[in-house]
PDB file of C-alpha atoms in Angstrom:
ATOM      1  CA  UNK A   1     116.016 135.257 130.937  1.00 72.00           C
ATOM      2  CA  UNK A   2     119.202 134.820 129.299  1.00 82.00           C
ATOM      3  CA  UNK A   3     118.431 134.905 125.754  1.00 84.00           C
ATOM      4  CA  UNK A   4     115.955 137.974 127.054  1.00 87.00           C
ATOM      5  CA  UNK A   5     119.781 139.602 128.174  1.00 89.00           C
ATOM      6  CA  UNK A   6     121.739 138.143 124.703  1.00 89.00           C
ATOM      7  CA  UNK A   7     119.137 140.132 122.705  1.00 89.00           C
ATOM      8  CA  UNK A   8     119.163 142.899 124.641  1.00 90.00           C
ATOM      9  CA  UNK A   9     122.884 142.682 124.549  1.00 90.00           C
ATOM     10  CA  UNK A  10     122.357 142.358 120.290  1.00 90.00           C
ATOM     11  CA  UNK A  11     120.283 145.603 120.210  1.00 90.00           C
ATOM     12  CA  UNK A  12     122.314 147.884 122.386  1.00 92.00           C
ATOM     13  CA  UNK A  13     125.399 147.065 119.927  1.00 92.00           C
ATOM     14  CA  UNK A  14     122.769 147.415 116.849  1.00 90.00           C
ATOM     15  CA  UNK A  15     122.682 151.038 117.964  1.00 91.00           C
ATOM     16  CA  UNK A  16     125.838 151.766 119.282  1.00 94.00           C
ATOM     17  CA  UNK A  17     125.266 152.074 123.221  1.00 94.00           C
ATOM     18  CA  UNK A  18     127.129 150.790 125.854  1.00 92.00           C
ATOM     19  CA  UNK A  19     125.485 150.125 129.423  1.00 89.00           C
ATOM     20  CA  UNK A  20     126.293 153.748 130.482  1.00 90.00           C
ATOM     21  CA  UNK A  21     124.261 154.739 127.479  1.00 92.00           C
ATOM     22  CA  UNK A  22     121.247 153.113 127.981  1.00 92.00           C
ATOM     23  CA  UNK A  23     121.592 153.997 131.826  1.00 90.00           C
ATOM     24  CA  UNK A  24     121.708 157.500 130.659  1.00 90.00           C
ATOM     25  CA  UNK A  25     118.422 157.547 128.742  1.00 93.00           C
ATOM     26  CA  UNK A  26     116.656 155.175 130.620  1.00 91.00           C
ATOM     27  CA  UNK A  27     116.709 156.499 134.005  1.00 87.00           C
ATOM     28  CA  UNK A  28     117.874 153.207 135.407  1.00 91.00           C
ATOM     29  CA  UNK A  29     121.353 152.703 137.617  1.00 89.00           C
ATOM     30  CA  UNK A  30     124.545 151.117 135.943  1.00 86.00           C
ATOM     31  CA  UNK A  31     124.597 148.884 138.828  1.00 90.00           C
ATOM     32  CA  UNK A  32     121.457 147.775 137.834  1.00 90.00           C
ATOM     33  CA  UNK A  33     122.147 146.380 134.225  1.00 89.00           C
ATOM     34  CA  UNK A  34     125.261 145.037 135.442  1.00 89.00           C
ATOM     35  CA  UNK A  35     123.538 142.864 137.933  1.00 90.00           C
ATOM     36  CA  UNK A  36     121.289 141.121 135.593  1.00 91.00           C
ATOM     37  CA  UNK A  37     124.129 140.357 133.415  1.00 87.00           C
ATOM     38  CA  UNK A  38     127.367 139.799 136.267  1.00 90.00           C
ATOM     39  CA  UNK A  39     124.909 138.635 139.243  1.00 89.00           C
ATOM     40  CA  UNK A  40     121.877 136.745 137.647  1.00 87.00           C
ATOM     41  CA  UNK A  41     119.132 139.242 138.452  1.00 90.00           C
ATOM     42  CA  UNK A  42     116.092 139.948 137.197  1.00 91.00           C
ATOM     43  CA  UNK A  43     115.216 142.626 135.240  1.00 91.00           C
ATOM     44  CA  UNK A  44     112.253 144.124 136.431  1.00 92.00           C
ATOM     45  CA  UNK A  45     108.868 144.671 133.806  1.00 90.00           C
ATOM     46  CA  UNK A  46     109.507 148.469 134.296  1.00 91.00           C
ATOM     47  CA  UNK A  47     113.220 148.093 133.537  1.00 93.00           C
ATOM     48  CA  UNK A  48     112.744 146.577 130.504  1.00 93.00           C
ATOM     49  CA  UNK A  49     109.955 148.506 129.229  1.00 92.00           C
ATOM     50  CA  UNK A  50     112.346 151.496 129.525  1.00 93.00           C
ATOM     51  CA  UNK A  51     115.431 149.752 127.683  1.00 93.00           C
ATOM     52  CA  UNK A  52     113.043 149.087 125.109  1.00 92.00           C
ATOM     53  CA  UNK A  53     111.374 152.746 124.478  1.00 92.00           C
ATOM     54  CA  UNK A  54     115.245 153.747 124.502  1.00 93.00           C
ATOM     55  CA  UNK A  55     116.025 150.890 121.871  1.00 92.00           C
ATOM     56  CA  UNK A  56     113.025 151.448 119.953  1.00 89.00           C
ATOM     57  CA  UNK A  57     112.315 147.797 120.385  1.00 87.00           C
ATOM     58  CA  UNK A  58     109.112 146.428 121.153  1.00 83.00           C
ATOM     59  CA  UNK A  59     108.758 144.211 124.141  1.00 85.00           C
ATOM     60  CA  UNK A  60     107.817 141.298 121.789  1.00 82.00           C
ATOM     61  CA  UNK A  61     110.983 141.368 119.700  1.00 80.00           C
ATOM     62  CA  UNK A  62     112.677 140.360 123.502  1.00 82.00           C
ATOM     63  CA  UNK A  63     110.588 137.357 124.088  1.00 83.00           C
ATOM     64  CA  UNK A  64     109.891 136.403 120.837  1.00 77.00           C
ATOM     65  CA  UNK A  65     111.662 132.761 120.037  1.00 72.00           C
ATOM     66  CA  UNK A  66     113.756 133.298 116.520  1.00 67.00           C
ATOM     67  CA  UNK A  67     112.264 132.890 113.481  1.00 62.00           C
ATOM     68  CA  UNK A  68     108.992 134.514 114.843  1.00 64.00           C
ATOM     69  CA  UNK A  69     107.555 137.698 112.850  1.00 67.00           C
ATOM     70  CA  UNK A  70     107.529 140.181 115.615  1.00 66.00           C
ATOM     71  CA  UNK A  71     106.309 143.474 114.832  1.00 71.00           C
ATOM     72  CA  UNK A  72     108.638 146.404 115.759  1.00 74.00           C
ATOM     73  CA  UNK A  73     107.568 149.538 118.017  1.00 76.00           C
ATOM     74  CA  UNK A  74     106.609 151.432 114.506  1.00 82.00           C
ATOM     75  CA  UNK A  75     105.050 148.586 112.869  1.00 81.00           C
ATOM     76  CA  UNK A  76     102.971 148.246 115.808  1.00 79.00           C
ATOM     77  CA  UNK A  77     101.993 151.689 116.044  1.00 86.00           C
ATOM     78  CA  UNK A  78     101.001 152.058 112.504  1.00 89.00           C
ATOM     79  CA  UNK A  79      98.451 149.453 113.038  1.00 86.00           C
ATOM     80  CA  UNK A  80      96.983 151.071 116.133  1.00 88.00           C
ATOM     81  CA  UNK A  81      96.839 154.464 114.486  1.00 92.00           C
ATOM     82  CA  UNK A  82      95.523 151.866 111.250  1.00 92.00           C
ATOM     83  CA  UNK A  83      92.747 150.298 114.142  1.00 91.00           C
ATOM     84  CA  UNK A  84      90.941 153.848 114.550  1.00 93.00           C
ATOM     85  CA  UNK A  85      90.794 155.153 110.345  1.00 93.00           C
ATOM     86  CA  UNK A  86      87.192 154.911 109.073  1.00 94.00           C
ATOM     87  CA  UNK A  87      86.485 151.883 106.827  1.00 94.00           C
ATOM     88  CA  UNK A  88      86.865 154.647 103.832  1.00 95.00           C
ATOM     89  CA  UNK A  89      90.353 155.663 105.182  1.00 95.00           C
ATOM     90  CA  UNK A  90      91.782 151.880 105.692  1.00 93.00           C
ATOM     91  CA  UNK A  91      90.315 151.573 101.806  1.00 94.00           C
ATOM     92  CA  UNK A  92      92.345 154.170 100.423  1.00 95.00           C
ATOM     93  CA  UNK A  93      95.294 152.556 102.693  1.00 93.00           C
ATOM     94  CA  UNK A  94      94.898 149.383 100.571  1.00 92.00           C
ATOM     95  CA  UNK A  95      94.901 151.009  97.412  1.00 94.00           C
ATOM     96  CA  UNK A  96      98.001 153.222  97.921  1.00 94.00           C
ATOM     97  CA  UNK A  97      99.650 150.378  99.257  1.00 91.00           C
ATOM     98  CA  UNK A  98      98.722 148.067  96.419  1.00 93.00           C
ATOM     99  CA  UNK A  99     100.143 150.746  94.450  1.00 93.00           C
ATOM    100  CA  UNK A 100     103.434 150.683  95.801  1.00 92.00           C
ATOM    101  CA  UNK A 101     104.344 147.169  95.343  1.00 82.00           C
TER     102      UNK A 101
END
């Protein structure tokens, strides 16, 4: 869980938020965050999920090991709203992105 908290840690100072910050926006307690750092807790699945919709950072780019591609929250949601284009649509995709290489 630690490097789970170090890249957590990386993010928040990626975007410029301190604990009270992210507390802020995510609904969660100070006390909180500063447990799982200060007092070894666990974050909870919910917890995180919430730090990560405020860091715009997919659950996958936490767990991830380095060197990994993970996709971020928009990659990943381009290729969901990419998942449900008729086979036309995803064609023309192709083409326009062949097109801007």
């Amino acid at each position: 869980m630690d490097a789970v908290l170090e890249k957590l840690k990386y993010y928040m100072k990626e975007k410029g938020y301190s604990i009270y910050k992210i507390t802020e926006l995510s609904d969660l307690s100070e006390n909180t965050i500063y447990n799982w750092y200060n007092k070894g807790a666990e974050p909870s699945l919910r917890a995180l999920q919430s730090i990560c919709k405020v860091l715009d950072v997919s659950m996958s780019e936490l767990f991830c090991d380095e060197g990994e591609y993970v996709f971020t929250s928009r990659e990943f949601e381009l290729l969901k709203r990419f998942s449900k284009l008729s086979a036309k649509q995803k064609d023309l995709i192709f083409e326009l992105v062949e097109e801007l290489k």
